[in-house]
Coordinates of C-alpha atoms and ligand atoms in Angstrom, one line a residue:
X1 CA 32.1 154.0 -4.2
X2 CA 35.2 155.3 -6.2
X3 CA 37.3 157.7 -4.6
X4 CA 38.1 161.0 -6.1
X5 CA 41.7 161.3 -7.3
X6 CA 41.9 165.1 -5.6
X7 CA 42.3 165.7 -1.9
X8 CA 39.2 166.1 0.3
X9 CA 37.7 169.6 -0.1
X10 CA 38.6 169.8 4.1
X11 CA 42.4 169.4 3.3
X12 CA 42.7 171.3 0.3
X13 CA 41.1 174.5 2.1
X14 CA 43.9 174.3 4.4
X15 CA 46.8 174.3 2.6
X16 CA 47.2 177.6 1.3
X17 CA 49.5 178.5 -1.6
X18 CA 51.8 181.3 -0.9
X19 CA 52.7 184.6 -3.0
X20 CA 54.0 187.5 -2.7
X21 CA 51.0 189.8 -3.4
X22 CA 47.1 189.1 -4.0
X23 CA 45.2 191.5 -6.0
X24 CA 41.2 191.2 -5.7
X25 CA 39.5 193.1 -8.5
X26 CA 40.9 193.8 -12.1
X27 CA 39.1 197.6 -12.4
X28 CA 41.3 200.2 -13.5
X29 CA 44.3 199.6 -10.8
X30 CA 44.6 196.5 -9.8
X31 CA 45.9 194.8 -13.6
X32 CA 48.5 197.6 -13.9
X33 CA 49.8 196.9 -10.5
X34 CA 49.8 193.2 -10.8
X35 CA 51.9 193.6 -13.9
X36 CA 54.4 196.5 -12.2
X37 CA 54.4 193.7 -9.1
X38 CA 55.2 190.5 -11.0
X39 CA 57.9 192.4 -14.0
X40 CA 59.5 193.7 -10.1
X41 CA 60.0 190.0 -9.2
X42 CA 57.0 189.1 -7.2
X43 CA 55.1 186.5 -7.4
X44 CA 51.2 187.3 -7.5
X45 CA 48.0 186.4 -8.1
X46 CA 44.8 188.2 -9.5
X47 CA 41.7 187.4 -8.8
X48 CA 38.3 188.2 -11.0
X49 CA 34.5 187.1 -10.2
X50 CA 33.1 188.4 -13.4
X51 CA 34.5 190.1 -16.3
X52 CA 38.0 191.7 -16.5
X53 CA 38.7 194.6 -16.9
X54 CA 35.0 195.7 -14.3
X55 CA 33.2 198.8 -14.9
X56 CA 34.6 200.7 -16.6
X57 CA 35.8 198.4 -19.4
X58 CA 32.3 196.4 -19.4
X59 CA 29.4 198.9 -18.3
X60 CA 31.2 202.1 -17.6
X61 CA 32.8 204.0 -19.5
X62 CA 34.0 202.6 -22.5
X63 CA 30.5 201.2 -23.5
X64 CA 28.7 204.7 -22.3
X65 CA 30.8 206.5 -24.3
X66 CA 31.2 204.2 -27.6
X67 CA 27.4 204.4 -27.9
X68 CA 27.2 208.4 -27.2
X69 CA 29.5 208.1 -30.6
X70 CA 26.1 206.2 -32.3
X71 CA 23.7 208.4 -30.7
X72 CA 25.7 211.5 -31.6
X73 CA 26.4 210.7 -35.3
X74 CA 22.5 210.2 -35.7
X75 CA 21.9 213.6 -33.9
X76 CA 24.3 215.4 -36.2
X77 CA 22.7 213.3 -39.4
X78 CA 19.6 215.0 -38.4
X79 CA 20.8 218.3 -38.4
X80 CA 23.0 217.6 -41.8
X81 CA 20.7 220.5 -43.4
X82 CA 22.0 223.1 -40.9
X83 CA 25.1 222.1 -42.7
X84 CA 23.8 222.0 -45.9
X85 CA 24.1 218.7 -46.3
X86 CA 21.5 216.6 -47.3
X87 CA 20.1 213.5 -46.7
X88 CA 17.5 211.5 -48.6
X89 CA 14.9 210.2 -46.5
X90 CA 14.9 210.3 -42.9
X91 CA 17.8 209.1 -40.2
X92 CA 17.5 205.7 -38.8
X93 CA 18.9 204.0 -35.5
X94 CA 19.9 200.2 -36.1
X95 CA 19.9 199.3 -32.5
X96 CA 21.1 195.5 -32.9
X97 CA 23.9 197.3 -34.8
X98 CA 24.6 200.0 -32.4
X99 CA 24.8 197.6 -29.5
X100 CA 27.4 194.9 -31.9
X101 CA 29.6 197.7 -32.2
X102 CA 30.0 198.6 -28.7
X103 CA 30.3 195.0 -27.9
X104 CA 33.1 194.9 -30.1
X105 CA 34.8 198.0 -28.6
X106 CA 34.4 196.3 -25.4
X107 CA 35.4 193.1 -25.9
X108 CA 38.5 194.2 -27.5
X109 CA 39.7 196.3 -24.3
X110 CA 38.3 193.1 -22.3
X111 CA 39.7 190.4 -23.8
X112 CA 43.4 192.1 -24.4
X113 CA 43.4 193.1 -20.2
X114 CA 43.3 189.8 -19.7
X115 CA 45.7 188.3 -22.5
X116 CA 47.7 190.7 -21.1
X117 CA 47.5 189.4 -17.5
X118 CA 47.7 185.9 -18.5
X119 CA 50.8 186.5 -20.7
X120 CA 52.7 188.3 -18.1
X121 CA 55.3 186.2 -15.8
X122 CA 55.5 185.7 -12.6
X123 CA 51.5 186.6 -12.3
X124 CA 48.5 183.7 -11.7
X125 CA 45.0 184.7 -12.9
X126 CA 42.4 183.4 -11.2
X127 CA 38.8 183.5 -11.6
X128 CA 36.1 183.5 -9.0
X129 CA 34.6 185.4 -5.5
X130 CA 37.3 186.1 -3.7
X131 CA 36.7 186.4 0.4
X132 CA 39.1 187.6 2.8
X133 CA 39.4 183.8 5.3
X134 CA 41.9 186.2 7.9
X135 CA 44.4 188.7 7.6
X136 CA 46.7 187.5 5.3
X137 CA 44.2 184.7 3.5
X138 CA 41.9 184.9 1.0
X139 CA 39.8 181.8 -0.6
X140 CA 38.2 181.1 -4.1
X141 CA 35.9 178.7 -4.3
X142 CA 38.3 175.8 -2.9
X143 CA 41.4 177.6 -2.9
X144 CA 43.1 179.0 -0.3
X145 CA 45.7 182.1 -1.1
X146 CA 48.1 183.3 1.4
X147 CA 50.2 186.7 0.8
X148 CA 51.5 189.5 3.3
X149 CA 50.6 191.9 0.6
X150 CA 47.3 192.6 -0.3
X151 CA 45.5 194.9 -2.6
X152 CA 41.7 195.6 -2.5
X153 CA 40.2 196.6 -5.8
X154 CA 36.0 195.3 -5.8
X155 CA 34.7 198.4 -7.4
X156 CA 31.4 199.2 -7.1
X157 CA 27.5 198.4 -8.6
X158 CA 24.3 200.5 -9.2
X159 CA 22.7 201.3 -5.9
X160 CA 19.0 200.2 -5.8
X161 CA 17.3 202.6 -3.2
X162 CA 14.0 201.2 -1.2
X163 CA 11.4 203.1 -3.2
X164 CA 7.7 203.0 -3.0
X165 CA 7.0 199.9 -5.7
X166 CA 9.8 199.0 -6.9
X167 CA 9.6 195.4 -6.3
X168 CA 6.1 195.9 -8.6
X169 CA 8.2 196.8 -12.0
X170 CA 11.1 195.6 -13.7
X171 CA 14.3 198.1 -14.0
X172 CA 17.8 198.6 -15.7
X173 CA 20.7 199.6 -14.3
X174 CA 24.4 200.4 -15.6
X175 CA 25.0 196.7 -16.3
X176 CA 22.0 195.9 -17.8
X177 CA 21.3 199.3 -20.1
X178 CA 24.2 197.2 -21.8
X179 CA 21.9 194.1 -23.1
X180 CA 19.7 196.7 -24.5
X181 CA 19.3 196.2 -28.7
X182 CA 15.8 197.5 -29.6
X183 CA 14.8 200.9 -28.9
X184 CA 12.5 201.7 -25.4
X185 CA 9.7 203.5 -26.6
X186 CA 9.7 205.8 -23.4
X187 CA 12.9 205.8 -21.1
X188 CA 12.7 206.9 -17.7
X189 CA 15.8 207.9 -16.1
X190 CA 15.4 208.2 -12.2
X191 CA 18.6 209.6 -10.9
X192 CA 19.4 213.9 -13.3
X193 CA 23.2 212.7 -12.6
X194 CA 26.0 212.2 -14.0
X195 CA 25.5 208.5 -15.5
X196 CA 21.2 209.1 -15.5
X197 CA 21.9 212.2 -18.0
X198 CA 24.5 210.5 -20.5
X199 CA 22.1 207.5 -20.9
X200 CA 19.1 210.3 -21.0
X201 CA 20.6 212.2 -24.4
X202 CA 21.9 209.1 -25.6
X203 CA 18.4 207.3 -26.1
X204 CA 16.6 210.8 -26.8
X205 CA 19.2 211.2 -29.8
X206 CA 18.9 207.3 -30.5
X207 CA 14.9 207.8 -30.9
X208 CA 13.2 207.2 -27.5
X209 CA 11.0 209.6 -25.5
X210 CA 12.5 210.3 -22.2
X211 CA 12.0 211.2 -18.5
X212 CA 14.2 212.5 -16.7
X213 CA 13.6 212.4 -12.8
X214 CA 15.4 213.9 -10.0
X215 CA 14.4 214.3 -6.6
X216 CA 16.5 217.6 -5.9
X217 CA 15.7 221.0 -7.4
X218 CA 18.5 221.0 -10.0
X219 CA 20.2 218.8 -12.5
X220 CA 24.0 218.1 -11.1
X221 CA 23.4 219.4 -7.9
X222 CA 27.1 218.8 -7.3
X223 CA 28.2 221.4 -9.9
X224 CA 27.3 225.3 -9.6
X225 CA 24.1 226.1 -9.9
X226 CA 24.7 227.8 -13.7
X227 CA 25.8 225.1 -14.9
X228 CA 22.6 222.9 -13.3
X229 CA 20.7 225.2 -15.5
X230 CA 22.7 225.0 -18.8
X231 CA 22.7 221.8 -18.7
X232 CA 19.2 221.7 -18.6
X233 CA 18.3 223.8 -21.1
X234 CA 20.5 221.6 -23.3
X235 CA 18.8 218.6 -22.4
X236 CA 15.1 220.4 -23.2
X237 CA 16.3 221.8 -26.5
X238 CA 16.6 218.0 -27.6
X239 CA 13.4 217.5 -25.9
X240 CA 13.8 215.4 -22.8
X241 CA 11.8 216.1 -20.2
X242 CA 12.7 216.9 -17.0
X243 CA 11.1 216.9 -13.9
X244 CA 12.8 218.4 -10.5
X245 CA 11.8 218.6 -7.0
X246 CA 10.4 214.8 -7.3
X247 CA 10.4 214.0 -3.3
X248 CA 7.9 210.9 -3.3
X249 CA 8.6 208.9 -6.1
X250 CA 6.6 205.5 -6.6
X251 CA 6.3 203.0 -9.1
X252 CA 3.5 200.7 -10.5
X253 CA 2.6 198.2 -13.2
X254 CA -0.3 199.5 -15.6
X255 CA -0.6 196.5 -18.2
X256 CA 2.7 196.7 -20.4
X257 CA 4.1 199.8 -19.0
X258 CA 4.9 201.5 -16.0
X259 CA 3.9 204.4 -14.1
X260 CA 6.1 206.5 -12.1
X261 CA 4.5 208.6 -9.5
X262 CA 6.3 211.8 -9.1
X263 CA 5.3 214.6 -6.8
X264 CA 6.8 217.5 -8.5
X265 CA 6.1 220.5 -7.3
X266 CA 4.8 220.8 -11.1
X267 CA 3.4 218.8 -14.4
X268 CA 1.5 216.2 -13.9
X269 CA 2.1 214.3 -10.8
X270 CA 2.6 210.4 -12.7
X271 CA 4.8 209.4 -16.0
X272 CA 4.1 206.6 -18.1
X273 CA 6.7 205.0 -19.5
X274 CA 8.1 201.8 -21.3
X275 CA 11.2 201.3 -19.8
X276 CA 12.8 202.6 -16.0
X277 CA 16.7 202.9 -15.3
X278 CA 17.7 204.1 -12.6
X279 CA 21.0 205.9 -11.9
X280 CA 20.9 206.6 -8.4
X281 CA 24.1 206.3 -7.2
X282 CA 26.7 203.7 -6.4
X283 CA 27.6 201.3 -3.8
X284 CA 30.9 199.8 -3.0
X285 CA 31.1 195.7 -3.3
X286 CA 32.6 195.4 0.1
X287 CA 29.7 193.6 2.0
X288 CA 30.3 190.0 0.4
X289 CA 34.2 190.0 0.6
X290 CA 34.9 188.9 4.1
X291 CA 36.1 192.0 5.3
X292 CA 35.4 191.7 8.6
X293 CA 37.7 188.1 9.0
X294 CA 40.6 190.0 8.5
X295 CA 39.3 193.3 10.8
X296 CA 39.5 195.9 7.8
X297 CA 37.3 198.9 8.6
X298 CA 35.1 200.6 6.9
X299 CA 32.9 203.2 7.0
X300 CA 29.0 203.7 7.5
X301 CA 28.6 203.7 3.7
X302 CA 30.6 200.4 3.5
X303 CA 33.4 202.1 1.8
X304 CA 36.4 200.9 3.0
X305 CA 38.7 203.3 5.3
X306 CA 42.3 204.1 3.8
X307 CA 45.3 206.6 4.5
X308 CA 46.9 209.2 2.5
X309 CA 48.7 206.2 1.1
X310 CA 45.3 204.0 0.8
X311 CA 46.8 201.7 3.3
X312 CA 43.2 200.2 5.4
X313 CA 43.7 199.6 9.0
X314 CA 45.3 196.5 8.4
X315 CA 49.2 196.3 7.8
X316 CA 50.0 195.1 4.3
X317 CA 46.4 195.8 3.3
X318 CA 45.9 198.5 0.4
X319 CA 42.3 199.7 -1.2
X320 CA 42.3 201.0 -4.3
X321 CA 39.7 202.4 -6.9
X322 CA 35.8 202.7 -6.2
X323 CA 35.6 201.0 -3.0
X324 CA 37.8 203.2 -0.9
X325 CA 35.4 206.1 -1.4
X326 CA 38.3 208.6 -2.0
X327 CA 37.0 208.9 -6.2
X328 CA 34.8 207.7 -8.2
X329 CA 36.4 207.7 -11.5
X330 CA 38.9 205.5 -13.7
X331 CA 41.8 208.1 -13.8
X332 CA 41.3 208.1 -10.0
X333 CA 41.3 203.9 -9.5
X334 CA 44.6 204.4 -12.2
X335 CA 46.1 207.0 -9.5
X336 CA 45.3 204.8 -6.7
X337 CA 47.7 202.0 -8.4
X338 CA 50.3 205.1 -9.5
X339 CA 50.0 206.2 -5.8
X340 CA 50.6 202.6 -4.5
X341 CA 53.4 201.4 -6.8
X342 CA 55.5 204.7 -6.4
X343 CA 55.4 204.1 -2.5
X344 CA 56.0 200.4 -2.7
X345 CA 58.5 199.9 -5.6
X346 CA 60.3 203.6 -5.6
X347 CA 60.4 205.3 -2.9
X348 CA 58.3 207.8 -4.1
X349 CA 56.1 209.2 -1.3
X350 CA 53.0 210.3 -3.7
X351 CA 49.7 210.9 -2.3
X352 CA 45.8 210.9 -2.8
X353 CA 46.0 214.5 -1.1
X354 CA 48.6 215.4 -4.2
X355 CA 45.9 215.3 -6.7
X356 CA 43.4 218.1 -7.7
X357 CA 39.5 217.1 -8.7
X358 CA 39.7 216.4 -12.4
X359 CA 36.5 214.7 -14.5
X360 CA 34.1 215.3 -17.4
X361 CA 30.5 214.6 -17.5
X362 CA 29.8 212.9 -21.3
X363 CA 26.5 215.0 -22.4
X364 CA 27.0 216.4 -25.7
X365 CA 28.8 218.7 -25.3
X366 CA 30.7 217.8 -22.1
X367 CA 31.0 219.3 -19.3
X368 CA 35.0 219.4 -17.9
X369 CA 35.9 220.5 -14.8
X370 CA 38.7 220.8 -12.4
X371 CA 39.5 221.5 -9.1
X372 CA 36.9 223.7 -7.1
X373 CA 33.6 225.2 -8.5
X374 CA 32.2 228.7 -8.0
X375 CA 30.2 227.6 -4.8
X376 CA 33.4 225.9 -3.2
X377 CA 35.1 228.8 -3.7
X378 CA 32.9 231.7 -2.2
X379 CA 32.7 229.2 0.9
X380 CA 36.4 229.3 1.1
X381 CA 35.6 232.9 2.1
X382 CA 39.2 233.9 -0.5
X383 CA 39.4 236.8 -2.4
X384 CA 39.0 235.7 -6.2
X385 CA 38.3 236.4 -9.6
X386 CA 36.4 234.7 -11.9
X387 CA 36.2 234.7 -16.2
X388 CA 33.3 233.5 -17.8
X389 CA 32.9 232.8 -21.8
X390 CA 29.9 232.1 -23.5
X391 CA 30.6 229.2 -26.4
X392 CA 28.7 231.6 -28.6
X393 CA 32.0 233.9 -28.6
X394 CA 34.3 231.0 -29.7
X395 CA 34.8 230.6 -33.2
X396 CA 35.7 227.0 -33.3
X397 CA 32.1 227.0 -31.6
X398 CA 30.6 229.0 -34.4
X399 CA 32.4 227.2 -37.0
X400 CA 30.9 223.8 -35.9
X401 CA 27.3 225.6 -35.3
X402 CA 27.9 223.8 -31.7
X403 CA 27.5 226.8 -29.8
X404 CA 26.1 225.8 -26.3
X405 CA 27.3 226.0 -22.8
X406 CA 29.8 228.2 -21.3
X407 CA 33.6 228.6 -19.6
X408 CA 34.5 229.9 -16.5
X409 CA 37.5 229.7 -14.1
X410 CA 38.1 231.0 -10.7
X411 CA 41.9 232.5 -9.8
X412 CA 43.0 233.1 -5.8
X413 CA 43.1 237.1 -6.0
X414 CA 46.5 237.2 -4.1
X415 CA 48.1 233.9 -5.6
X416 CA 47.0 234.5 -8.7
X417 CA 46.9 230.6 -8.8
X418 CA 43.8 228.8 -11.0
X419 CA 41.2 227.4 -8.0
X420 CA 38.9 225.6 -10.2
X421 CA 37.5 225.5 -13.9
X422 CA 34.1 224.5 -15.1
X423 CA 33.9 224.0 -19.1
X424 CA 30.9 223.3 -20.7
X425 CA 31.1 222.8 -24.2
X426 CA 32.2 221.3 -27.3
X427 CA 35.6 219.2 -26.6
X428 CA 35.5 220.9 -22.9
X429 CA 36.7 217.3 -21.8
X430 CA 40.3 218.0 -23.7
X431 CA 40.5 222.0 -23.5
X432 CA 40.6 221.6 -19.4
X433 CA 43.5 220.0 -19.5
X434 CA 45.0 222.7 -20.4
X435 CA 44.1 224.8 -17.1
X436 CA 44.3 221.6 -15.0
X437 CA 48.1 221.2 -16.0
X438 CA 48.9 225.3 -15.3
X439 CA 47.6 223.9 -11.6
X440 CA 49.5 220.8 -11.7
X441 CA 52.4 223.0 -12.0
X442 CA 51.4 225.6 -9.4
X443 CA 52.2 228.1 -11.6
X444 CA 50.0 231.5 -11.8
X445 CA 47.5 232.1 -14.6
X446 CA 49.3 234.3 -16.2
X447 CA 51.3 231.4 -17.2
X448 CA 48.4 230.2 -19.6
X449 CA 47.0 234.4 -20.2
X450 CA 50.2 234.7 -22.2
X451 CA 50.9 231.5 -24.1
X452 CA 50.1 231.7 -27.8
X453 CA 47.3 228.8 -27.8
X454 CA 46.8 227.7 -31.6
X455 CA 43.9 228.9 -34.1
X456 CA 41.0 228.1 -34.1
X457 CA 40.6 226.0 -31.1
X458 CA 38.6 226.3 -28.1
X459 CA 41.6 226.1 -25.9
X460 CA 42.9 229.3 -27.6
X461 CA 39.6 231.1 -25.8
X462 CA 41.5 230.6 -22.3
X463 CA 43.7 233.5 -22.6
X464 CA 41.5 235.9 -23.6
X465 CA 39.1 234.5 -20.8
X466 CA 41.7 235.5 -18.3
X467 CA 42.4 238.9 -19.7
X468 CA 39.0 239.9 -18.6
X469 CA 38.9 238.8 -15.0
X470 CA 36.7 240.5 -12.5
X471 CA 36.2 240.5 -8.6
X472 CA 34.2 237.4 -7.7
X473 CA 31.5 239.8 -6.1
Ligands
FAD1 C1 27.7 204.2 -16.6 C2 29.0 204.6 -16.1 C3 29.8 205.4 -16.9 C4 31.1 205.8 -16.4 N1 31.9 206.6 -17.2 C5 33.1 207.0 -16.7 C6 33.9 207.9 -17.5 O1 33.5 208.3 -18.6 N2 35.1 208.3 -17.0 C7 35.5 207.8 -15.7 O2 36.6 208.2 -15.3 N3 34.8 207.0 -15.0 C8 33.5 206.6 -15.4 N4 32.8 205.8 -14.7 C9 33.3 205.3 -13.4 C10 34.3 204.2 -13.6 O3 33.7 203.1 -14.3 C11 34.8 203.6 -12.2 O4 35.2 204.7 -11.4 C12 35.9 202.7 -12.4 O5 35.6 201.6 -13.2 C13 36.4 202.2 -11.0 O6 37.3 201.2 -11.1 P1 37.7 200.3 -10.0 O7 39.0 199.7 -10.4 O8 37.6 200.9 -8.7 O9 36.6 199.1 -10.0 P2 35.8 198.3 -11.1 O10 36.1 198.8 -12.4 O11 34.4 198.4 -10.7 O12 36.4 196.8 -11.0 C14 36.2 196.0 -9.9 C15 36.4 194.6 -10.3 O13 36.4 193.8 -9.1 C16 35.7 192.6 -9.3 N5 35.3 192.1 -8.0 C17 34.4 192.7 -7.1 N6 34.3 191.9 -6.0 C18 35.1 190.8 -6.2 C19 35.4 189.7 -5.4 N7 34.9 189.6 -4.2 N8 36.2 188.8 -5.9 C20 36.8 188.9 -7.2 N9 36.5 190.0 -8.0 C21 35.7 190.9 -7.5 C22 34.5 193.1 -10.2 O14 33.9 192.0 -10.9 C23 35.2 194.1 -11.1 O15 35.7 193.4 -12.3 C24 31.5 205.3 -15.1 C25 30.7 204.5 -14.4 C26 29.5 204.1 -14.8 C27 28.7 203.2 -14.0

């Protein structure tokens, strides 16, 4: 029998290659901090099971939001005679083509992450399951990596709850929403979230019928109850169902389709559909990574457990991103590497307490918000005073016959500090920065009340929001 020219697989697992850091995961921290690591001497590695650049790149945002840019052009095509523009014949939704072009967005932030990481000295890429082997050592496949640095950055993955028959019918998820090129006849979204409600409007606008169905009695629950409700009716005025208060939901095969029991409190208590996605959450990827070799808690969730400084339990052992619980979004994973590389390489003590709740939710048009919402704030038990706006008073609003949703902020009485914003409406996602950088900067509102904001904008609205503060009763 011939003998392999390469060492037994029993020696080659033992002798571990050494460097300076080891980065699991390329999400949204752990290629910028590889690259800040290596240009600041170190020699490190970076390791990747599937595709680089994770969610967000591949089946998060980028992709999410590159076809809401499809499914909104065709929704403002229809409505080219409210314009009056017209259109000969009626608007159609080339699928195959819709899907090539975000492939083609995503491949180009894909591929150039990992040119990037490949190009950059001082920095190996390698590809494969990484699993922690003890505190300091982590193996691919047959190698064996050895740093006293390590960073932790798995992500997460769609959580798939035990519920009654789902074993019975086939679903989508996140990931798999992103092989779609044909047009489900009947969508049913199980999950009135954030990620559920962006694939809901999408494929209503792109054509399909859909279902919305959520088990609470509101849309968002996480956001204030107004909002819940706007939301809503924004989603009903483009005809999506929606059905609340769905405790027991169930799930059958009936021939080609699928039924979907849901005991609402009303309609009809099944939905028949053509297609199911559910968007019920997400789970950390920390139960296949060895954690528990190298003694790194976490908690009951399986997120793991970080400082202030997202240091785990472990000396030398960071967690960034998704899978330390402490966000859920890219800007936070990106923050997470910001937080880490100020500590480690400048001295600069930065912290996940420093930063205040920033994110957008992609319906058209978005929802922004920052910091704490109406409900957080009469909890806090402060004084405060709150400005509200309908979009029908704002001219850009008007202008663009986009005149849904609303603004409000919340300012500390005494402070006179900005608590918390909640935009909904069109480019919400930009104007908020404009408040959430007035709180960056501690400064009162009447920072932002007296700058001249330019015309017509929506941002110029925030002013003359906070002229006409009242008591938050
Ligand atoms: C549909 C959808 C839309 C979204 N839209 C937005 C949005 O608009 N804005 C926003 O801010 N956020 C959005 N998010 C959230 C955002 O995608 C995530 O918060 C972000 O990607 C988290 O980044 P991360 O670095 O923590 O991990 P990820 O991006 O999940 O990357 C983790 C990487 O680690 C790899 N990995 C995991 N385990 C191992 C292992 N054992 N060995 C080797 N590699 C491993 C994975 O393959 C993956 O590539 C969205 C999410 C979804 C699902």
């Amino acid at each position: 029998m011939s003998r392999s020219p390469r060492a037994p697989f029993f020696l080659l697992s033992r002798m571990a290659t050494k460097y300076d850091a080891i980065i699991i995961g390329t999400g949204q921290a752990g290629p910028a901090l590889a690259v800040r690591l290596a240009q600041a001497g170190m020699m490190v590695a970076i390791i990747e099971r599937k595709r680089f650049g994770g969610t967000c790149v591949n089946n998060g945002c980028i992709p999410t939001k590159t076809l809401i840019a499809s499914a909104r052009t065709a929704h403002v095509a229809r409505r080219a005679r409210d314009y009056g523009v017209t259109i000969p014949g009626p608007v159609a939704v080339d699928m195959e083509k819709v899907k090539a072009r975000k492939d083609a967005v995503v491949r180009q932030s894909s591929e150039g992450l990992e040119k990037w990481l490949r190009d950059t000295k001082n920095l190996t890429v390698i590809e494969g399951h990484a699993r922690f082997a003890d505190t300091h050592q982590v193996r691919v496949g047959d190698k064996l990596l050895e740093a006293d640095k390590i960073f932790i950055n798995v992500g997460g993955r769609a959580s798939v709850p035990s519920l009654r028959g789902i074993e019975q019918v086939s679903y989508l998820d996140n990931s798999t929403m992103m092989d779609v090129d044909f047009l489900p006849e009947h969508l049913i979204v199980i999950g009135g979230s954030y990620v559920g409600l962006e694939f809901a409007q999408m494929y209503r606008r792109f054509g399909s019928e859909v279902t919305v169905v959520e088990m609470g009695p509101r849309l968002v629950k996480r956001e204030d109850e107004d909002i819940s409700e706007n939301i809503k009716t924004i989603l009903e005025g483009e005809d999506i169902n929606i059905r609340l208060n769905a405790e027991c939901i169930g799930f059958e095969k009936r021939g080609d389709k699928l039924a979907v029991q849901v005991d609402c409190s009303s309609g009809d208590k099944t939905v028949i559909g053509s297609h199911l996605l559910l968007a019920v959450g997400r789970v950390p990827n920390t139960s296949d990574l060895g954690l528990e070799q190298a003694g790194i808690k976490v908690d009951q969730r399986g997120y793991i457990e970080v400082d202030d400084q997202l240091c785990t339990n472990v000396p030398g052992i960071y967690a960034l991103g998704d899978c330390n619980g402490r966000g859920a979004f890219t800007h936070t994973a990106y923050n997470d590497y910001e937080i880490v590389a100020a500590n480690l390489l400048n001295g600069d003590q930065r912290r996940v307490s420093d930063r205040i709740t920033a994110y957008a939710l992609y319906i058209d048009p978005p929802l922004g918000r920052a910091g704490m919402t109406e409900a957080e704030v009469r909890k806090s038990g402060r004084k405060a005073l709150i400005g509200k706006r309908p979009m029908t008073q704002v001219g850009r609003a008007r202008e663009r016959s986009e005149t849904d949703g609303f603004m409000k902020i919340l300012v500390d009485a005494e402070t006179k500090k900005i608590l918390g914003a909640s935009l909904l409406g069109i480019e919400c996602d930009e104007v908020i920065h404009s408040i959430l950088d007035v709180m960056y900067a501690n400064a009162p509102y009447t920072v932002i009340q007296r700058a001249m904001h330019i015309h017509p904008t929506v941002t110029e609205l925030i002013p003359t929001m906070l002229e006409e503060l009242k008591p938050l009763e």
